[in-house]
Amino acid sequence: MTVTFPSELIERLRAAQSVAILTGAGVSAESGMPTFRDAQTGLWARYDPAELASPAAFRANPVLVWQWYAYRRALAEAAAPNPGHYALAELEQHIPDTTLITQNVDGLHHRAGSRNVVELHGNLTRYRCSDDGAPVEVTIVAKDAPPRCPRCGGLIRPDVVWFGELLPQHAWNMALAATRRCSLFLCIGTSGVVRPAADLPLIAQADGAYTVEINLAPGALAGQLNLHLYGPSGTLLPALVVAAFGERSSIG
Ligand code: BJW
């Protein structure tokens, strides 16, 4: 598929010394990972993800929430990065000061080769104690119920950020610093409704960066950024990198 991009975007990408990128669930959709705000399928069809991703849900039904994360972890393990993930990893090769800020917990950006990844909402494959918050090494991940913390006996939970919880301070600081120094900010595959992540493109824009949304369809950020490109990120991102920097045989 041939995609034509505005020349201003291509010129800004070629000239950029510093790029910040915010990704959301849409970037992993073409790898088979369900997005957050689309209806779930199969066993999980009757649950709203937003109602499972909270400390209150875990307190009320730790087994249900644990099983949902076990299911998503299995999906992530079976998934492979898609051309969109690989294109972002390649972009980092062209512009070394590229910071990839992701809301995703699936680890697919790392697996595609991106190095400078800031995980704002944690990672599915790490665990911590729900009582004292300390990291816990879990070698064999039980699928049915959360194990107990070997130190204090509290329930172990995934090391992700649920609604009402603070983002990891270091990750947030890194994200904010990258947002403030970039000249180009790409916001990809996110509905733009969850804060504070959704504030980042607007902060970048207020600081003078050129801001671009790449999404399948208009969402909460529609009309608010400098440029909006609608289509699948697995198609648009490789085409964008090729348009700016030329073909590279290793992509994907
Ligand atoms: C494609 C595509 C393709 C599909 N190509 N695109 C101010 C006002 C009101 C409320 C708040 C506020 N500030 C904070 C809050 C509360 C809350 C919040 O934002 N609520 C809103 C819903 C209103 N925020 C928080 O609680 C945060 N904490 C916080 O602010 O702490 C301070 C505080 C504490 C106490 C009180 C108040 C403040 C924490 C947020 C944590 C979010 N956690 C989750 C779960 C993570 C773990 C897990 O994955 O299980 O993060 S929720 C969920 O949403 C997940 C995602 O990372 C996040 C964002 O979703 P995302 O990625 O955008 O996915 P979707 O599904 O929404 O969108 C997918 C997009 O892809 C769509 O647009 C599609 O079109 C597109 N797409 N295919 C391109 N092929």
Tab-separated table of C-alpha atoms and ligand atoms in Angstrom:
chain	number	residue	atom	x	y	z
A	1	MET	CA	0.000	0.000	0.000
A	2	THR	CA	1.362	3.425	-0.973
A	3	VAL	CA	0.879	6.106	1.646
A	4	THR	CA	1.609	9.778	1.040
A	5	PHE	CA	2.556	11.889	4.037
A	6	PRO	CA	2.545	15.695	4.273
A	7	SER	CA	6.005	16.983	3.353
A	8	GLU	CA	6.098	19.031	6.572
A	9	LEU	CA	6.007	15.798	8.615
A	10	ILE	CA	8.772	14.170	6.574
A	11	GLU	CA	10.959	17.266	6.823
A	12	ARG	CA	10.419	17.572	10.562
A	13	LEU	CA	11.200	13.878	11.053
A	14	ARG	CA	14.434	14.132	9.056
A	15	ALA	CA	15.489	17.258	10.940
A	16	ALA	CA	14.478	16.096	14.428
A	17	GLN	CA	17.210	15.850	17.068
A	18	SER	CA	14.796	14.538	19.673
A	19	VAL	CA	11.564	12.595	19.232
A	20	ALA	CA	9.086	11.422	21.858
A	21	ILE	CA	6.504	8.768	21.094
A	22	LEU	CA	3.500	7.737	23.157
A	23	THR	CA	1.971	4.385	22.299
A	24	GLY	CA	-1.198	2.667	23.425
A	25	ALA	CA	-2.996	-0.621	22.942
A	26	GLY	CA	-3.704	0.085	19.249
A	27	VAL	CA	-0.034	-0.455	18.387
A	28	SER	CA	-0.298	-4.060	19.583
A	29	ALA	CA	-3.745	-4.717	18.079
A	30	GLU	CA	-2.212	-6.073	14.868
A	31	SER	CA	-0.193	-8.498	16.998
A	32	GLY	CA	-3.479	-9.942	18.267
A	33	MET	CA	-3.517	-8.139	21.630
A	34	PRO	CA	-7.011	-6.877	22.481
A	35	THR	CA	-7.253	-3.121	23.033
A	36	PHE	CA	-8.630	-1.769	26.262
A	37	ARG	CA	-11.766	-0.074	25.088
A	38	ASP	CA	-12.887	-2.581	22.469
A	39	ALA	CA	-15.210	-5.326	23.684
A	40	GLN	CA	-13.364	-8.425	24.868
A	41	THR	CA	-13.974	-11.799	23.308
A	42	GLY	CA	-14.380	-15.391	24.517
A	43	LEU	CA	-14.387	-16.051	28.249
A	44	TRP	CA	-13.775	-12.413	29.033
A	45	ALA	CA	-16.515	-10.944	26.817
A	46	ARG	CA	-18.764	-10.097	29.757
A	47	TYR	CA	-16.130	-8.124	31.649
A	48	ASP	CA	-15.195	-4.479	31.175
A	49	PRO	CA	-11.368	-4.211	31.301
A	50	ALA	CA	-11.620	-0.817	32.995
A	51	GLU	CA	-13.419	-2.535	35.869
A	52	LEU	CA	-10.811	-5.262	36.225
A	53	ALA	CA	-7.829	-2.879	36.248
A	54	SER	CA	-8.332	-1.387	39.687
A	55	PRO	CA	-7.175	-2.047	43.246
A	56	ALA	CA	-10.835	-2.314	44.264
A	57	ALA	CA	-11.430	-5.098	41.709
A	58	PHE	CA	-8.366	-6.982	42.980
A	59	ARG	CA	-9.505	-6.622	46.607
A	60	ALA	CA	-13.030	-7.762	45.734
A	61	ASN	CA	-12.028	-10.671	43.508
A	62	PRO	CA	-8.278	-11.348	43.407
A	63	VAL	CA	-8.759	-14.690	41.643
A	64	LEU	CA	-10.709	-13.130	38.754
A	65	VAL	CA	-8.216	-10.309	38.264
A	66	TRP	CA	-5.250	-12.695	38.525
A	67	GLN	CA	-6.777	-15.020	35.926
A	68	TRP	CA	-7.377	-12.104	33.567
A	69	TYR	CA	-3.724	-11.111	33.767
A	70	ALA	CA	-2.640	-14.753	33.344
A	71	TYR	CA	-4.741	-14.867	30.168
A	72	ARG	CA	-3.257	-11.615	28.864
A	73	ARG	CA	0.246	-12.689	29.769
A	74	ALA	CA	-0.247	-15.902	27.761
A	75	LEU	CA	-1.538	-13.850	24.813
A	76	ALA	CA	1.494	-11.545	24.999
A	77	GLU	CA	3.900	-14.491	25.154
A	78	ALA	CA	2.305	-16.028	22.073
A	79	ALA	CA	2.200	-12.686	20.205
A	80	ALA	CA	4.944	-11.340	17.975
A	81	PRO	CA	5.800	-7.686	17.370
A	82	ASN	CA	4.157	-6.338	14.213
A	83	PRO	CA	5.602	-4.022	11.526
A	84	GLY	CA	4.525	-0.974	13.570
A	85	HIS	CA	6.676	-2.060	16.540
A	86	TYR	CA	9.621	-2.758	14.238
A	87	ALA	CA	9.275	0.594	12.479
A	88	LEU	CA	9.508	2.405	15.831
A	89	ALA	CA	12.616	0.405	16.714
A	90	GLU	CA	14.104	1.436	13.377
A	91	LEU	CA	13.248	5.081	13.989
A	92	GLU	CA	15.471	4.935	17.074
A	93	GLN	CA	18.360	3.899	14.800
A	94	HIS	CA	17.892	7.059	12.729
A	95	ILE	CA	17.247	9.455	15.633
A	96	PRO	CA	19.212	8.320	18.688
A	97	ASP	CA	17.361	10.658	21.088
A	98	THR	CA	14.083	8.824	20.588
A	99	THR	CA	12.082	8.031	23.710
A	100	LEU	CA	9.318	5.490	23.342
A	101	ILE	CA	6.820	6.074	26.125
A	102	THR	CA	4.347	3.224	26.221
A	103	GLN	CA	1.155	2.616	28.147
A	104	ASN	CA	1.321	-1.027	27.073
A	105	VAL	CA	2.346	-3.740	29.500
A	106	ASP	CA	2.975	-6.454	26.875
A	107	GLY	CA	6.725	-5.956	26.328
A	108	LEU	CA	6.371	-6.007	22.522
A	109	HIS	CA	8.377	-2.798	21.955
A	110	HIS	CA	11.397	-4.327	23.711
A	111	ARG	CA	10.972	-7.524	21.734
A	112	ALA	CA	10.951	-5.501	18.486
A	113	GLY	CA	14.316	-4.001	19.425
A	114	SER	CA	13.419	-0.594	20.868
A	115	ARG	CA	15.943	0.268	23.571
A	116	ASN	CA	14.814	3.553	25.101
A	117	VAL	CA	11.396	2.413	26.302
A	118	VAL	CA	9.583	4.015	29.228
A	119	GLU	CA	6.830	1.772	30.575
A	120	LEU	CA	4.317	4.138	32.155
A	121	HIS	CA	1.839	1.474	33.266
A	122	GLY	CA	4.257	-1.289	34.256
A	123	ASN	CA	4.797	-4.714	32.749
A	124	LEU	CA	2.739	-7.924	32.795
A	125	THR	CA	5.737	-10.119	33.473
A	126	ARG	CA	6.751	-8.460	36.752
A	127	TYR	CA	5.067	-8.911	40.095
A	128	ARG	CA	4.872	-7.212	43.443
A	129	CYS	CA	3.285	-7.723	46.827
A	130	SER	CA	-0.147	-6.092	47.075
A	131	ASP	CA	0.450	-5.333	50.771
A	132	ASP	CA	3.849	-3.653	50.875
A	133	GLY	CA	4.420	-3.017	47.136
A	134	ALA	CA	7.870	-4.691	47.126
A	135	PRO	CA	8.905	-6.530	43.926
A	136	VAL	CA	8.526	-10.313	44.079
A	137	GLU	CA	10.260	-12.819	41.817
A	138	VAL	CA	7.692	-15.292	40.494
A	139	THR	CA	9.290	-18.146	38.586
A	140	ILE	CA	6.312	-20.436	38.051
A	141	VAL	CA	3.221	-18.343	37.380
A	142	ALA	CA	0.107	-20.100	38.712
A	143	LYS	CA	-2.819	-19.539	36.363
A	144	ASP	CA	-5.657	-20.065	38.808
A	145	ALA	CA	-5.031	-17.842	41.855
A	146	PRO	CA	-2.480	-15.302	43.073
A	147	PRO	CA	0.332	-16.760	45.137
A	148	ARG	CA	1.346	-15.341	48.516
A	149	CYS	CA	4.329	-13.088	49.126
A	150	PRO	CA	7.150	-15.175	50.651
A	151	ARG	CA	8.057	-12.306	53.018
A	152	CYS	CA	4.745	-11.136	54.436
A	153	GLY	CA	2.050	-13.481	53.117
A	154	GLY	CA	0.238	-10.719	51.203
A	155	LEU	CA	-1.304	-11.541	47.832
A	156	ILE	CA	1.016	-11.111	44.864
A	157	ARG	CA	-0.280	-8.884	42.055
A	158	PRO	CA	1.037	-7.925	38.612
A	159	ASP	CA	3.384	-4.920	38.620
A	160	VAL	CA	1.074	-2.733	36.550
A	161	VAL	CA	-0.596	0.599	37.273
A	162	TRP	CA	-4.301	0.414	37.991
A	163	PHE	CA	-6.829	3.256	38.046
A	164	GLY	CA	-6.347	5.517	41.031
A	165	GLU	CA	-2.698	4.477	41.447
A	166	LEU	CA	0.303	6.707	40.928
A	167	LEU	CA	2.536	6.056	37.928
A	168	PRO	CA	6.097	4.932	38.763
A	169	GLN	CA	7.869	8.199	39.583
A	170	HIS	CA	11.042	7.490	37.597
A	171	ALA	CA	9.087	6.469	34.475
A	172	TRP	CA	6.921	9.566	34.704
A	173	ASN	CA	9.965	11.827	35.133
A	174	MET	CA	11.644	10.249	32.080
A	175	ALA	CA	8.461	10.619	30.023
A	176	LEU	CA	8.010	14.236	31.007
A	177	ALA	CA	11.646	15.127	30.299
A	178	ALA	CA	11.477	13.512	26.831
A	179	THR	CA	8.175	15.265	26.138
A	180	ARG	CA	9.641	18.626	27.101
A	181	ARG	CA	12.824	18.354	24.998
A	182	CYS	CA	11.403	16.803	21.814
A	183	SER	CA	10.713	18.733	18.632
A	184	LEU	CA	8.373	16.032	17.318
A	185	PHE	CA	5.835	14.045	19.354
A	186	LEU	CA	4.057	11.022	17.879
A	187	CYS	CA	0.962	9.752	19.647
A	188	ILE	CA	0.068	6.307	18.333
A	189	GLY	CA	-2.780	3.860	18.903
A	190	THR	CA	-4.172	5.353	22.079
A	191	SER	CA	-7.688	6.569	22.796
A	192	GLY	CA	-6.165	9.479	24.722
A	193	VAL	CA	-8.607	9.208	27.597
A	194	VAL	CA	-6.373	7.939	30.387
A	195	ARG	CA	-4.394	10.519	32.281
A	196	PRO	CA	-1.760	11.522	32.977
A	197	ALA	CA	-0.423	9.750	29.819
A	198	ALA	CA	-2.955	11.585	27.648
A	199	ASP	CA	-1.603	14.929	28.874
A	200	LEU	CA	1.823	14.298	27.302
A	201	PRO	CA	1.048	15.224	23.666
A	202	LEU	CA	-0.615	18.430	24.825
A	203	ILE	CA	2.359	19.288	27.051
A	204	ALA	CA	4.699	18.699	24.083
A	205	GLN	CA	2.555	20.906	21.890
A	206	ALA	CA	2.417	23.694	24.485
A	207	ASP	CA	6.228	23.519	24.610
A	208	GLY	CA	6.458	24.025	20.830
A	209	ALA	CA	6.789	20.458	19.518
A	210	TYR	CA	5.022	19.367	16.327
A	211	THR	CA	2.460	16.789	17.443
A	212	VAL	CA	1.047	13.970	15.353
A	213	GLU	CA	-1.675	11.446	16.106
A	214	ILE	CA	-1.638	8.105	14.312
A	215	ASN	CA	-4.761	6.092	15.002
A	216	LEU	CA	-7.252	3.815	13.332
A	217	ALA	CA	-10.041	6.294	14.065
A	218	PRO	CA	-10.512	9.699	15.701
A	219	GLY	CA	-10.479	9.579	19.496
A	220	ALA	CA	-10.305	12.030	22.373
A	221	LEU	CA	-7.320	13.862	20.862
A	222	ALA	CA	-8.988	14.406	17.475
A	223	GLY	CA	-8.457	17.937	16.205
A	224	GLN	CA	-6.194	18.887	19.121
A	225	LEU	CA	-2.786	18.023	17.646
A	226	ASN	CA	-0.958	19.480	14.642
A	227	LEU	CA	-1.576	16.495	12.375
A	228	HIS	CA	-3.886	13.478	12.499
A	229	LEU	CA	-3.254	10.421	10.351
A	230	TYR	CA	-5.892	7.711	10.361
A	231	GLY	CA	-5.100	4.118	9.451
A	232	PRO	CA	-3.510	1.007	10.985
A	233	SER	CA	-0.186	1.755	12.674
A	234	GLY	CA	1.221	-1.501	11.305
A	235	THR	CA	0.913	0.020	7.839
A	236	LEU	CA	1.441	3.733	8.494
A	237	LEU	CA	4.575	3.489	10.664
A	238	PRO	CA	6.739	1.405	8.277
A	239	ALA	CA	5.596	3.643	5.403
A	240	LEU	CA	6.505	6.751	7.405
A	241	VAL	CA	10.003	5.495	8.243
A	242	VAL	CA	10.610	4.536	4.612
A	243	ALA	CA	9.286	7.902	3.380
A	244	ALA	CA	11.639	9.766	5.713
A	245	PHE	CA	14.757	7.587	5.660
A	246	GLY	CA	14.431	5.158	2.725
A	247	GLU	CA	14.171	1.385	2.515
A	248	ARG	CA	15.989	-0.852	4.934
A	249	SER	CA	16.043	-4.578	4.371
A	250	SER	CA	16.016	-5.482	8.091
A	251	ILE	CA	12.635	-3.957	8.909
A	252	GLY	CA	10.032	-6.429	10.275
B	1	BJW	C1	-5.384	1.472	16.563
B	1	BJW	C2	-5.338	0.235	15.945
B	1	BJW	C3	-4.389	0.066	14.915
B	1	BJW	C4	-6.886	0.171	17.466
B	1	BJW	N1	-3.588	1.088	14.584
B	1	BJW	N2	-4.600	2.468	16.210
B	1	BJW	C5	-8.249	13.757	35.559
B	1	BJW	C6	-9.608	13.779	35.330
B	1	BJW	C7	-10.371	12.645	35.495
B	1	BJW	C8	-9.801	11.456	35.897
B	1	BJW	C9	-8.460	11.433	36.126
B	1	BJW	C10	-7.693	12.577	35.955
B	1	BJW	N3	-6.408	12.270	36.231
B	1	BJW	C11	-6.349	10.974	36.578
B	1	BJW	C12	-7.590	10.457	36.523
B	1	BJW	C13	-8.003	9.084	36.844
B	1	BJW	C14	-7.546	8.053	35.845
B	1	BJW	C15	-8.058	8.398	34.460
B	1	BJW	O1	-7.350	8.859	33.597
B	1	BJW	N4	-9.328	8.130	34.220
B	1	BJW	C16	-9.930	8.400	32.928
B	1	BJW	C17	-10.480	7.108	32.343
B	1	BJW	C18	-10.963	9.457	33.090
B	1	BJW	N5	-6.100	7.919	35.849
B	1	BJW	C19	-5.476	7.239	36.805
B	1	BJW	O2	-6.095	6.731	37.721
B	1	BJW	C20	-3.970	7.138	36.726
B	1	BJW	N6	-3.398	7.475	37.961
B	1	BJW	C21	-3.329	8.729	38.383
B	1	BJW	O3	-3.704	9.675	37.718
B	1	BJW	O4	-2.814	8.858	39.647
B	1	BJW	C22	-2.981	10.112	40.303
B	1	BJW	C23	-4.315	10.053	40.964
B	1	BJW	C24	-4.497	9.134	41.950
B	1	BJW	C25	-5.732	9.068	42.581
B	1	BJW	C26	-6.767	9.909	42.165
B	1	BJW	C27	-6.568	10.806	41.114
B	1	BJW	C28	-5.315	10.884	40.514
B	1	BJW	C29	-3.553	5.710	36.461
B	1	BJW	C30	-4.011	5.221	35.126
B	1	BJW	C31	-3.650	3.756	34.989
B	1	BJW	C32	-4.262	3.131	33.745
B	1	BJW	N7	-4.092	1.717	33.813
B	1	BJW	C33	-4.496	0.912	32.686
B	1	BJW	C34	-4.257	-0.572	33.046
B	1	BJW	C35	-2.767	-0.893	32.976
B	1	BJW	C36	-2.474	-2.327	33.181
B	1	BJW	C37	-3.091	-3.208	32.134
B	1	BJW	O5	-2.831	-3.061	30.924
B	1	BJW	O6	-3.853	-4.074	32.526
B	1	BJW	O7	-3.752	1.265	31.523
B	1	BJW	S1	-6.191	1.220	32.162
B	1	BJW	C38	-5.879	1.091	30.429
B	1	BJW	O8	-6.011	2.363	29.741
B	1	BJW	C39	-4.405	0.713	30.333
B	1	BJW	C40	-3.981	1.442	29.114
B	1	BJW	O9	-2.576	1.587	29.117
B	1	BJW	C41	-4.737	2.746	29.225
B	1	BJW	C42	-4.878	3.481	27.956
B	1	BJW	O10	-5.583	2.748	27.017
B	1	BJW	P1	-5.142	2.834	25.485
B	1	BJW	O11	-3.806	2.255	25.331
B	1	BJW	O12	-5.367	4.183	24.985
B	1	BJW	O13	-6.152	1.770	24.818
B	1	BJW	P2	-7.625	1.989	24.286
B	1	BJW	O14	-8.244	0.651	24.155
B	1	BJW	O15	-8.347	2.979	25.115
B	1	BJW	O16	-7.454	2.653	22.858
B	1	BJW	C43	-6.899	1.920	21.791
B	1	BJW	C44	-6.750	2.867	20.617
B	1	BJW	O17	-6.085	2.194	19.570
B	1	BJW	C45	-8.096	3.361	20.036
B	1	BJW	O18	-8.028	4.768	19.899
B	1	BJW	C46	-8.169	2.673	18.668
B	1	BJW	O19	-8.810	3.495	17.684
B	1	BJW	C47	-6.710	2.499	18.344
B	1	BJW	N8	-6.388	1.383	17.429
B	1	BJW	N9	-6.294	-0.596	16.449
B	1	BJW	C48	-3.730	2.270	15.182
B	1	BJW	N10	-4.270	-1.120	14.216
